[in-house]
Amino acid sequence: MMNRVARNTLGFTLAPIFVAAILMTAFTVQAADVIKFGAALPLTGPLATEGKKQQNGFEIWREIANSRGGINVGGKKMKVEMVYYDYESKSPTATKLAERLITKDKVDILIGPFGSGATKAVAAIAERYKIPMIAPTASSEAVYDQGYKHLFGLLAPNGFLPSGFFDTVTKLNPKPTSMAFVTRNDFFPKAITNMMRKASKKYGFTDVYYAEFPKDSKDMSTWLTVVKSKNPDILMVGGYVGDLILATKQAKELGVNPKIIFMMAGPVYQQYADALGDTSNNIMSAAWWSETFNYKGRVIGTAANFADIWMKKHNQVADYVGAASAASGVVAHLAIEKAGSIEASKVIAAISSLKTDTFFGPVEFNKGGQNIGSKIAIFQIQQRQRKTIYPLDISDGKLVYPRP
Amino acid sequence: MFPIWTKNQWLALWLGIAVLVAIPQFTDNDGTRMWMDILMYMILAMSWNFIGGLTGYPSFATAAFFGLGAYTTAILMNHGAPFLVAMPLGGVVGATVALLLGILILRLRGHYFAIATYGAAEGLRELAENLEITGAADGINLPQIEGTVDYFTQYFYYSMLAVAVLTVLTVYWVTRHRLGYGLVAIRENEDAAGMLGVVATKYKIVAFMLSAIFPAMAGGVYAYRAAFVEPIDVFDVLFSIEAIVMALLGGVGTIVGPLLGAFFLELINDFLWSHFLEFHTAFLGLIMVLVVIFTPRGVMALVQEVRKKGGLRALGGILLANTQRFKV
């Protein structure tokens, strides 16, 4: 081959073109009696921890489903097969791989990537190819505002958070009256912080400060110093676990001491309490799921069941990322059984009208495809443990207020 | 410098284009998708070659222009413009920004220029993250293309191919033209080029604009296909870096080099993705290291050397000799 190349450099381009074109067409093998699920996950890059949890969640569901012979599709048991790709925590790669999952691997159902931004990107692809997509970890309403018919999200909408939070804090004595808001300039943290800020006005709080810090900031002291001088009763910080560990640590060092510190969405991870130790105590946050919730349903059983399996397999405390991922599988599982078919349009219809209980909580999708059956719980870290404060029917602790 | 193309070379070019036109008929939609990505990176690498390869100015602004094109297309289409109007206008916006930016920063040389172009891309990203018209950090949706899977896959593919062919023809024209010789003169010795009557500033700005217009158009195709763009995605510095790596891999300053570089790197990338779930980035890194050690001047230089030294049998010796460069 090289001799021909030597004779004619441009000809060099052609040989590989032909070879590749032939290779491309050669590989399309389709196994029967199998339902194919595809997931592009952030298995490397900054979101790798989350991506791994998602994969672990899907696998727990897949193993349970297959150990019972598979999913019952109109009387015929079909096994579950998963195809995974790594999108390196970059959404453009996620969309590219979603296309590959659909066109090459011919998956029947897509299970979403991590977070709102990537989900919104991949949802556009699923909609174009008319493939059902279940998103485990996208809760921002803006993800579901395009009128897409193929997208369903497991997490309760962010909008559920303010009512729970403010119902809790407005009953406190002495009543807090002022709030400061700081957020990472990123899809989810910004959406949720701004939503809380808007709601705070309705509940009569004075808004003393609002700031955004750039993604991957290595120093939070600039805005923390301002917060200290404004002395709000409540400080809310939006960001991811790395940001929030840093912010909590620096707040302590700088003596920033509001009556309540509310952070989304880092404290829900065990990693947060582990990294901060006692500094994590009395920080408030919210969660879509915890193993302590009194939830129960088909396929996986109770929330505690799921947490046990997770602990045995991975030797860590299960959190909502893994649980929501397994629950995505459960939702698809129940919908396919209900539809008696894996045809996309029938599965879509079945998911849309699904109303059921699961280990992840009640599931019921609104028009945009968000799960409005579920709740968001408010918790506080006490002695490095997450104690649920709200809603009262699943709470197991009392709020420490004001923070000592 | 750039030898006149022989009849065979022209034949190869047209044949290459003919094959690319025919590809969607011979492969499935996933294959077409992969070829579209290869074409996109070919556009980026060839465009970088105008400023980085021919002129010798190491630009990191590819991502800036790509993002500009993506956002221009998104905004125009959301205001009702058809894609075939919005996408070329994205190119115009890219070139205009390159003109203005070029006037400012093309006075800088070497590392300083590189940093300024990188800063420009980051600055544009920050702008997109904070302006209302770009949807800020939430990103922006585009209208969905209607039609069957075959239809839209081919629609995007041929759009990308059209931009790529336009880029190749422009590369050919520039290297035949006074402009190309002027740019090479600037690369070799800017002061001397000035003495010979090359108006360096003007030439450099034109080269910078050429390096902007096609990535911006590719960005437009990308945006319509993705139907959703976020600042961090389209202003990603990786677009700049990959364009440079591909041009280096193929051979800087050559016509075919960037094409080959983009082709091989994308092909390797695609293969690694689908076969090594967790270690693909490590493999890619390894391949790059090997390339740098064994063919530091790119595949095209290697091909030329092999030809000079009498065929494939000399290949081993040449590769070994290349590694000697690292001995101090």
XYZ file of C-alpha atoms in Angstrom:
732
model
C 0.000 0.000 0.000
C 2.765 2.411 0.857
C 4.242 2.213 -2.642
C 1.055 3.404 -4.194
C 1.023 6.172 -1.620
C 4.494 7.171 -2.606
C 3.416 7.501 -6.191
C 0.355 9.546 -5.554
C -0.249 11.314 -2.284
C -3.871 12.196 -2.900
C -4.628 8.612 -3.787
C -3.649 7.836 -0.218
C -6.893 9.343 0.964
C -8.962 6.998 -1.107
C -7.838 3.572 0.042
C -8.849 4.021 3.690
C -12.131 5.605 2.574
C -13.102 2.440 0.757
C -11.909 0.147 3.516
C -13.810 2.086 6.162
C -16.949 2.323 4.068
C -16.979 -1.438 3.684
C -16.325 -1.969 7.402
C -19.140 0.401 8.346
C -21.698 -1.597 6.431
C -20.433 -4.992 7.531
C -21.343 -4.946 11.213
C -25.004 -5.017 11.989
C -25.989 -7.962 14.109
C -29.381 -7.980 15.791
C -30.219 -10.485 18.495
C -33.848 -11.480 18.894
C -35.783 -11.841 22.166
C -33.772 -9.097 23.775
C -34.810 -5.576 24.694
C -31.938 -3.198 24.114
C -31.378 -0.222 26.363
C -28.715 2.330 25.547
C -27.014 4.779 27.870
C -24.298 7.311 27.162
C -22.792 8.067 30.565
C -20.053 10.379 31.846
C -17.721 7.546 32.847
C -14.625 9.751 32.612
C -14.111 13.463 33.208
C -15.469 15.679 35.985
C -18.796 13.810 36.251
C -17.234 10.347 36.366
C -18.453 9.607 39.906
C -22.046 10.333 38.930
C -21.719 8.393 35.690
C -20.498 5.329 37.531
C -23.400 5.577 39.979
C -25.801 5.725 37.070
C -24.298 2.622 35.536
C -24.425 0.802 38.870
C -28.082 1.767 39.216
C -29.023 0.466 35.763
C -27.130 -2.746 36.416
C -28.969 -3.451 39.682
C -32.272 -3.171 37.844
C -31.045 -5.194 34.858
C -29.819 -8.024 37.057
C -33.085 -8.178 38.982
C -35.156 -8.057 35.781
C -33.086 -10.741 34.050
C -32.919 -12.981 37.126
C -36.695 -13.263 36.743
C -36.401 -14.216 33.102
C -36.694 -10.713 31.727
C -39.548 -8.365 30.957
C -42.934 -9.864 30.136
C -43.846 -8.484 26.708
C -47.342 -9.647 25.860
C -46.727 -13.102 27.367
C -43.194 -13.503 26.059
C -40.227 -12.989 28.406
C -37.522 -10.787 26.921
C -34.130 -10.264 28.566
C -32.673 -6.824 29.081
C -29.451 -5.899 27.353
C -27.613 -2.655 28.095
C -25.217 -0.848 25.770
C -23.002 1.752 27.442
C -20.790 4.470 26.026
C -18.671 7.057 27.782
C -19.362 10.655 26.811
C -16.386 12.017 28.762
C -18.620 14.515 30.622
C -19.031 16.475 27.364
C -22.576 16.930 26.104
C -21.695 17.115 22.377
C -20.168 13.675 22.710
C -23.298 12.521 24.528
C -25.483 13.525 21.580
C -23.121 11.867 19.138
C -23.200 8.634 21.137
C -26.971 8.808 21.507
C -27.174 8.858 17.707
C -24.860 5.905 17.576
C -26.936 3.985 20.124
C -30.034 4.594 18.023
C -28.675 4.068 14.515
C -25.972 1.469 15.056
C -26.824 -0.434 18.203
C -30.517 -0.089 17.442
C -31.547 0.343 21.053
C -35.250 0.314 21.869
C -35.023 2.795 24.719
C -32.491 5.456 25.667
C -31.699 6.122 29.293
C -30.585 9.679 29.834
C -27.144 11.102 30.572
C -26.288 12.967 33.795
C -27.765 16.350 34.626
C -30.092 18.813 33.000
C -27.800 20.267 30.324
C -26.734 16.976 28.756
C -30.278 15.620 29.059
C -31.644 18.565 27.130
C -29.060 17.992 24.411
C -29.715 14.249 24.112
C -33.501 14.729 24.303
C -33.352 16.676 21.033
C -31.801 13.609 19.373
C -34.271 11.136 20.894
C -37.152 13.306 19.722
C -35.840 13.466 16.163
C -35.405 9.687 15.962
C -38.680 9.061 17.833
C -37.071 6.846 20.471
C -38.397 6.825 24.067
C -35.924 8.362 26.487
C -35.987 8.218 30.262
C -33.879 10.783 32.099
C -32.899 9.801 35.643
C -31.262 13.037 36.774
C -32.749 16.099 35.080
C -35.103 18.120 37.259
C -34.992 21.614 35.709
C -38.309 22.520 34.108
C -36.456 24.143 31.181
C -35.374 20.677 30.020
C -38.998 19.739 29.413
C -40.243 22.951 27.784
C -39.751 22.013 24.116
C -42.956 20.013 23.758
C -40.971 16.806 23.193
C -43.117 13.678 23.222
C -40.351 11.129 23.811
C -38.718 12.471 26.966
C -39.580 11.431 30.519
C -37.778 12.489 33.691
C -37.767 10.646 37.010
C -36.994 13.550 39.328
C -39.733 15.774 40.704
C -39.601 19.253 39.141
C -37.350 21.820 40.842
C -40.531 23.835 41.428
C -41.469 21.400 44.203
C -38.552 22.575 46.306
C -39.528 26.148 47.336
C -42.866 25.197 48.916
C -41.238 22.494 51.045
C -38.369 24.709 52.105
C -40.341 27.838 52.890
C -43.147 25.969 54.633
C -40.458 24.633 56.959
C -38.468 27.805 57.633
C -41.380 30.250 57.975
C -42.636 28.241 60.976
C -39.359 28.756 62.847
C -38.838 30.923 65.894
C -37.243 33.491 65.670
C -38.551 33.776 62.139
C -35.793 34.351 59.565
C -36.424 37.405 57.371
C -33.464 37.963 55.053
C -31.756 35.762 52.463
C -28.617 35.824 50.325
C -28.253 33.720 47.152
C -25.097 32.581 45.428
C -24.894 30.112 42.563
C -22.515 28.466 40.189
C -23.177 29.810 36.682
C -24.470 26.503 35.359
C -27.755 25.083 34.156
C -29.075 23.266 37.210
C -27.610 25.293 40.114
C -28.691 28.550 38.515
C -32.183 27.320 37.748
C -32.800 26.113 41.277
C -31.214 29.123 43.004
C -33.208 31.592 40.937
C -36.366 29.663 41.580
C -35.762 29.813 45.338
C -34.956 33.496 45.085
C -38.188 34.233 43.275
C -40.187 32.241 45.803
C -38.459 33.928 48.757
C -40.037 37.247 47.766
C -43.465 35.642 47.791
C -42.813 34.425 51.325
C -41.832 37.942 52.411
C -38.033 37.580 52.659
C -35.736 40.496 51.904
C -33.205 39.630 49.278
C -29.901 41.083 50.516
C -27.453 39.664 47.971
C -27.262 37.661 44.746
C -24.087 36.540 42.976
C -22.884 33.945 40.480
C -19.498 32.269 40.567
C -17.896 30.700 37.480
C -17.817 26.958 36.881
C -14.897 25.268 38.625
C -14.015 28.218 40.864
C -11.094 27.489 43.134
C -11.881 30.269 45.591
C -15.177 31.317 47.129
C -13.862 33.963 49.521
C -14.832 36.979 47.382
C -18.561 36.450 47.618
C -18.357 34.904 51.096
C -16.845 38.148 52.386
C -19.762 40.130 50.947
C -22.249 37.663 52.443
C -20.594 38.113 55.825
C -21.016 41.889 55.665
C -24.671 41.575 54.575
C -25.354 39.203 57.485
C -28.431 37.375 56.097
C -30.531 34.976 58.195
C -30.400 32.378 55.433
C -27.654 31.731 52.899
C -28.480 29.597 49.899
C -25.671 28.285 47.683
C -26.262 26.456 44.393
C -23.482 24.315 42.956
C -22.064 20.824 42.665
C -20.416 18.831 45.385
C -16.869 20.176 44.815
C -18.035 23.794 44.888
C -20.088 23.248 47.994
C -17.383 21.475 49.971
C -15.093 24.404 49.223
C -17.772 26.993 50.061
C -18.631 25.319 53.380
C -14.997 25.079 54.387
C -14.230 28.697 53.486
C -17.447 29.963 55.131
C -16.261 28.438 58.373
C -12.759 29.885 58.005
C -14.126 33.353 57.276
C -16.677 33.203 60.081
C -19.698 33.504 57.803
C -22.454 32.401 60.153
C -26.076 32.749 59.030
C -28.832 31.003 60.985
C -29.424 28.622 58.103
C -27.111 27.502 55.327
C -29.002 25.746 52.548
C -27.015 24.142 49.742
C -28.012 22.367 46.561
C -26.998 19.743 45.558
C -23.815 18.570 47.278
C -24.715 17.589 50.844
C -26.836 14.714 49.567
C -23.657 12.832 48.738
C -21.826 10.927 51.430
C -18.653 12.420 49.964
C -19.712 15.839 51.305
C -19.949 14.772 54.936
C -16.832 12.624 54.555
C -14.770 15.522 53.216
C -15.962 18.076 55.751
C -16.408 16.009 58.908
C -18.100 18.020 61.667
C -18.032 21.161 59.521
C -20.830 19.540 57.530
C -23.126 19.505 60.571
C -26.295 21.604 60.465
C -26.054 22.301 56.731
C -29.474 21.984 55.115
C -30.197 20.585 51.702
C -32.850 18.697 49.790
C -33.031 15.313 48.135
C -35.219 13.560 45.645
C -34.673 10.248 47.375
C -33.108 8.684 50.431
C -32.964 5.088 51.620
C -34.856 6.204 54.723
C -37.988 7.110 52.723
C -40.972 4.873 53.135
C -41.293 3.984 49.442
C -42.232 0.636 47.967
C -43.174 -0.847 44.603
C -42.826 -3.657 42.085
C -39.548 -5.028 40.686
C -37.110 -3.712 43.321
C -39.297 -3.583 46.446
C -38.609 -0.947 49.101
C -36.159 1.929 49.177
C -34.315 0.146 51.977
C -34.068 -2.979 49.799
C -32.367 -1.020 47.080
C -29.984 0.587 49.568
C -29.052 -2.866 50.922
C -28.263 -4.241 47.472
C -26.212 -1.134 46.732
C -24.298 -1.351 49.998
C -23.482 -5.037 49.431
C -22.307 -4.488 45.874
C -20.469 -1.193 46.183
C -19.845 -0.715 49.895
C -21.212 2.819 49.906
C -24.435 4.583 50.865
C -26.884 4.735 47.960
C -28.014 8.187 46.871
C -30.639 9.555 44.491
C -28.416 9.326 41.396
C -28.089 5.555 41.561
C -31.659 5.130 42.745
C -33.151 7.320 40.005
C -31.140 5.397 37.431
C -32.434 2.047 38.619
C -35.910 3.591 38.778
C -35.612 4.617 35.094
C -35.226 0.952 34.289
C -38.178 0.093 36.508
C -40.366 2.676 34.746
C -39.440 1.278 31.331
C -39.979 -2.240 32.655
C -43.497 -1.484 33.935
C -44.428 0.520 30.839
C -43.315 -2.218 28.429
C -45.284 -4.812 30.366
C -48.306 -2.537 30.309
C -47.940 -1.865 26.578
C -47.273 -5.531 25.792
C -44.911 -4.314 23.101
C -41.543 -2.657 22.587
C -42.809 -0.536 19.734
C -41.811 3.064 20.472
C -45.243 4.654 20.081
C -46.892 2.072 22.351
C -44.187 2.376 25.000
C -44.551 6.167 24.911
C -48.298 5.893 25.416
C -47.780 3.475 28.306
C -45.215 5.669 30.075
C -47.407 8.756 29.616
C -50.333 7.098 31.342
C -48.286 5.232 33.957
C -49.345 5.804 37.550
C -47.565 3.538 39.966
C -45.519 3.211 43.140
C -41.854 2.274 43.044
C -38.974 2.051 45.499
C -38.132 5.541 44.216
C -41.548 6.886 45.169
C -44.775 7.432 43.266
C -44.391 7.899 39.505
C -46.738 9.930 37.328
C -45.673 12.093 34.386
C -47.112 15.466 33.433
C -47.515 16.682 29.839
C -43.907 17.826 29.589
C -42.749 14.415 30.840
C -41.702 15.281 34.392
C -42.519 13.026 37.315
C -45.012 14.973 39.393
C -45.894 11.977 41.566
C -42.646 12.244 43.497
C -41.525 14.724 46.145
C -38.430 16.618 47.180
C -37.447 16.118 50.805
C -35.636 18.701 52.960
C -32.900 17.364 55.208
C -30.208 18.577 57.563
C -26.871 16.985 58.322
C -26.639 16.154 62.028
C -23.670 14.263 63.447
C -22.615 13.701 59.830
C -25.899 11.897 59.094
C -28.686 13.146 56.837
C -31.892 13.653 58.858
C -35.112 14.215 56.920
C -37.068 17.260 58.134
C -39.790 17.549 55.476
C -42.247 16.188 54.351
C -43.399 15.234 57.820
C -44.773 11.805 56.848
C -41.281 10.568 55.980
C -39.243 12.743 58.378
C -36.881 11.236 60.957
C -35.386 14.299 62.603
C -35.917 17.822 63.956
C -34.258 20.910 62.525
C -31.373 22.355 64.543
C -32.057 26.112 64.427
C -30.372 28.497 64.513
C -27.059 26.886 63.585
C -24.809 26.967 66.648
C 6.698 25.422 -2.663
C 3.368 24.091 -3.888
C 4.005 22.080 -7.065
C 1.389 22.320 -9.807
C -0.976 19.416 -9.449
C -0.633 16.639 -11.956
C -3.585 15.275 -13.865
C -3.573 12.268 -11.538
C -3.817 14.421 -8.474
C -6.789 16.300 -9.858
C -8.351 13.002 -10.762
C -7.796 11.801 -7.200
C -9.419 14.941 -5.801
C -12.542 14.633 -7.936
C -12.687 10.916 -7.304
C -12.405 11.599 -3.572
C -15.286 14.042 -3.738
C -17.312 11.567 -5.820
C -16.729 8.868 -3.198
C -17.763 11.235 -0.408
C -20.914 12.155 -2.309
C -21.735 8.475 -2.708
C -20.970 7.419 0.868
C -24.515 7.657 2.275
C -25.594 5.162 -0.404
C -23.005 2.607 0.709
C -23.177 2.817 4.457
C -25.869 2.996 7.135
C -26.877 6.121 8.985
C -24.324 5.554 11.709
C -21.585 5.337 9.088
C -22.853 8.535 7.494
C -22.829 10.195 10.908
C -19.216 9.188 11.438
C -18.239 10.561 8.033
C -19.989 13.786 8.853
C -17.812 14.131 11.955
C -14.711 13.367 9.906
C -15.713 16.062 7.414
C -16.301 18.512 10.247
C -12.827 17.975 11.662
C -11.346 18.148 8.160
C -12.926 21.589 7.839
C -11.530 22.690 11.206
C -8.036 21.340 10.516
C -7.836 22.719 6.973
C -9.053 26.103 8.175
C -6.531 26.232 10.984
C -3.900 25.509 8.373
C -4.493 28.941 6.764
C -3.338 30.820 9.832
C -1.391 28.186 11.773
C 0.216 26.188 8.970
C 0.749 28.540 6.046
C 1.231 31.741 8.017
C 2.839 30.222 11.105
C 0.588 31.964 13.617
C -0.537 29.448 16.265
C -4.228 30.296 16.594
C -6.480 28.795 19.259
C -9.494 30.661 17.941
C -11.084 27.798 15.974
C -13.519 27.173 18.842
C -14.426 30.863 18.922
C -15.488 30.833 15.277
C -17.178 27.457 15.540
C -19.239 28.723 18.455
C -20.036 32.004 16.722
C -21.368 30.129 13.715
C -23.376 27.766 15.912
C -24.965 30.590 17.862
C -25.613 32.781 14.809
C -27.389 29.894 13.101
C -29.373 29.115 16.249
C -30.502 32.685 16.811
C -31.365 33.360 13.168
C -33.294 30.104 12.825
C -35.250 30.879 15.977
C -36.246 34.122 14.288
C -37.568 32.242 11.292
C -34.566 32.212 8.932
C -34.183 28.999 6.896
C -31.063 26.954 7.585
C -29.536 27.599 4.167
C -29.627 31.332 4.886
C -28.660 31.190 8.561
C -25.643 28.886 8.145
C -23.761 30.977 5.520
C -24.585 34.106 7.528
C -22.895 32.366 10.451
C -19.816 32.178 8.230
C -20.078 35.894 7.510
C -20.352 36.704 11.217
C -17.333 34.486 11.913
C -15.274 36.224 9.230
C -16.334 39.672 10.438
C -15.348 38.920 14.009
C -12.049 37.526 12.702
C -11.464 40.782 10.838
C -12.041 42.908 13.924
C -10.156 40.531 16.200
C -7.342 40.253 13.660
C -6.832 44.008 13.551
C -6.397 43.894 17.317
C -4.270 40.833 17.903
C -2.382 40.035 14.704
C 0.299 42.441 15.838
C 1.238 39.847 18.421
C 3.535 36.983 17.539
C 4.227 33.474 18.793
C 3.047 32.605 22.275
C 1.454 36.003 22.765
C -0.732 35.518 19.729
C -1.694 32.024 20.875
C -2.760 33.297 24.287
C -4.744 36.174 22.772
C -6.699 33.836 20.474
C -7.381 31.481 23.359
C -8.579 34.450 25.387
C -10.882 35.499 22.557
C -12.587 32.098 22.524
C -12.976 32.109 26.310
C -14.296 35.667 26.199
C -16.937 34.746 23.631
C -17.952 31.773 25.754
C -18.365 34.031 28.777
C -20.454 36.403 26.668
C -22.677 33.581 25.457
C -23.045 32.399 29.043
C -24.316 35.750 30.199
C -26.245 37.331 27.314
C -30.001 37.033 27.087
C -30.052 36.548 23.312
C -27.907 33.406 23.585
C -30.065 31.936 26.340
C -27.196 32.405 28.820
C -25.877 29.273 30.557
C -29.144 27.438 29.799
C -28.223 27.133 26.144
C -30.516 27.537 23.178
C -32.762 25.171 21.226
C -33.057 25.167 17.437
C -36.081 24.150 15.394
C -36.131 20.390 14.783
C -35.627 19.212 11.228
C -38.630 17.257 9.894
C -38.489 14.083 7.867
C -37.303 10.502 7.947
C -34.065 9.372 9.576
C -32.458 8.809 6.158
C -33.508 12.243 5.018
C -32.115 14.268 7.889
C -28.951 12.214 8.236
C -28.174 12.889 4.584
C -29.284 16.496 4.799
C -26.708 17.201 7.525
C -24.074 15.113 5.801
C -24.373 16.912 2.481
C -24.439 20.295 4.193
C -21.170 19.420 5.908
C -19.744 18.013 2.670
C -20.607 21.234 0.823
C -18.702 23.289 3.405
C -15.778 20.838 3.236
C -15.555 20.994 -0.574
C -15.699 24.779 -0.378
C -12.820 24.668 2.096
C -10.676 22.371 -0.072
C -11.216 24.518 -3.155
C -10.323 27.628 -1.156
C -7.160 25.948 0.109
C -6.241 25.068 -3.465
C -6.953 28.577 -4.698
C -4.976 30.218 -1.906
C -1.911 28.045 -2.490
C -2.010 28.866 -6.218
C -2.462 32.534 -5.568
C -0.088 35.322 -4.567
C -1.784 35.193 -1.163
C -0.477 31.723 -0.359
C 3.096 32.604 -1.279
C 2.810 35.788 0.757
C 1.612 33.834 3.782
C 4.479 31.354 3.534
C 6.881 34.271 3.199
C 5.454 35.734 6.411
C 5.896 32.394 8.155
C 9.517 32.071 7.059
C 10.498 35.636 7.865
C 7.930 38.333 8.390
C 10.359 41.239 8.182
C 11.931 39.992 5.002
C 8.484 39.423 3.510
C 7.683 43.040 4.254
C 10.840 44.145 2.443
C 9.689 42.162 -0.594
C 6.414 44.040 -0.718
C 4.128 41.637 1.147
C 1.727 43.779 3.173
C 1.928 41.480 6.182
C -0.981 42.938 8.170
C -3.402 42.645 5.269
C -2.272 39.122 4.399
C -2.478 37.922 7.969
C -5.967 39.332 8.436
C -7.178 37.602 5.269
C -5.637 34.329 6.474
C -7.299 34.771 9.868
C -10.666 35.437 8.198
C -10.261 32.338 6.047
C -9.534 30.333 9.196
C -12.817 31.649 10.634
C -15.414 31.434 7.889
C -15.475 27.661 7.366
C -15.412 26.610 11.039
C -18.264 29.060 11.611
C -20.265 27.403 8.840
C -19.427 23.958 10.232
C -20.620 25.250 13.606
C -23.914 26.151 11.967
C -24.390 22.654 10.578
C -23.411 21.226 13.947
C -25.968 23.388 15.761
C -28.853 22.514 13.453
C -28.015 18.854 13.776
C -27.682 18.971 17.584
C -30.861 21.100 17.865
C -29.489 22.415 21.148
C -26.280 24.298 21.903
C -24.676 25.367 25.152
C -21.784 27.834 25.475
C -19.446 25.320 27.053
C -20.103 22.831 24.241
C -19.509 24.939 21.148
C -16.853 27.295 22.525
C -14.918 24.274 23.794
C -11.184 24.852 23.453
C -10.917 21.192 22.458
C -12.188 22.101 18.985
C -9.154 24.356 18.622
C -6.772 21.799 20.048
C -8.088 18.915 17.970
C -7.853 20.989 14.803
C -4.209 21.707 15.617
C -3.408 18.113 16.554
C -4.982 16.879 13.332
C -3.038 19.346 11.228
C 0.173 18.378 13.039
C -0.565 14.698 12.660
C -1.097 15.026 8.932
C 1.565 17.595 8.215
C 1.470 21.325 8.894
C 1.355 23.661 5.910
C 0.543 20.928 3.395
C -2.714 20.654 1.519
C -3.503 17.004 2.136
C -1.996 16.783 5.639
C -4.900 18.217 7.645
C -7.319 16.051 5.655
C -5.388 12.926 6.549
C -4.921 13.975 10.159
C -8.631 14.578 10.659
C -9.488 11.339 8.921
C -7.185 9.148 10.981
C -7.781 10.774 14.334
C -11.570 10.640 14.007
C -11.446 7.071 12.761
C -9.205 6.007 15.634
C -11.329 7.956 18.085
C -14.503 6.314 16.866
C -12.974 2.858 17.030
C -11.651 3.381 20.552
C -14.978 4.685 21.805
C -16.921 1.706 20.689
C -14.366 -0.883 21.804
C -12.838 0.379 25.042
C -15.435 1.779 27.405
C -13.135 2.990 30.139
C -9.672 3.260 28.632
C -10.296 4.927 25.300
C -8.790 8.253 26.339
C -5.659 6.489 27.539
C -5.304 4.699 24.203
C -5.804 7.926 22.322
C -3.117 9.575 24.418
C -0.783 6.667 23.753
C -1.338 6.918 20.011
C -0.595 10.629 20.088
C 2.605 10.088 22.002
C 3.707 7.450 19.492
C 2.907 9.761 16.599
C 4.901 12.594 18.117
C 7.883 10.295 18.705
C 7.892 8.540 15.343
C 6.504 11.127 12.934
C 7.077 14.500 14.533
C 6.560 16.346 11.262
C 3.362 14.588 10.332
C 2.257 11.776 8.074
C 2.817 13.771 4.882
C 6.464 14.422 5.742
C 6.861 10.726 6.453
C 5.358 9.838 3.096
C 7.722 12.205 1.313
C 10.716 10.814 3.143
C 9.727 7.249 2.356
C 9.430 8.199 -1.286
C 12.843 9.879 -1.301
C 14.622 7.013 0.392
C 13.244 4.328 -1.853
C 10.053 2.809 -0.633
C 8.637 0.844 2.203
C 11.875 -0.907 3.147
C 13.282 2.401 4.347
C 10.271 3.038 6.608
C 11.729 1.358 9.696
C 14.951 3.289 9.406
C 13.155 6.584 9.016
C 10.932 5.969 12.037
C 13.980 5.061 14.096
C 15.865 8.106 12.888
C 12.929 10.294 13.902
C 13.186 9.124 17.496
C 16.795 10.305 17.563
C 15.567 13.897 17.497
C 14.858 13.589 21.188
C 18.486 12.913 22.091
C 20.139 16.003 23.398
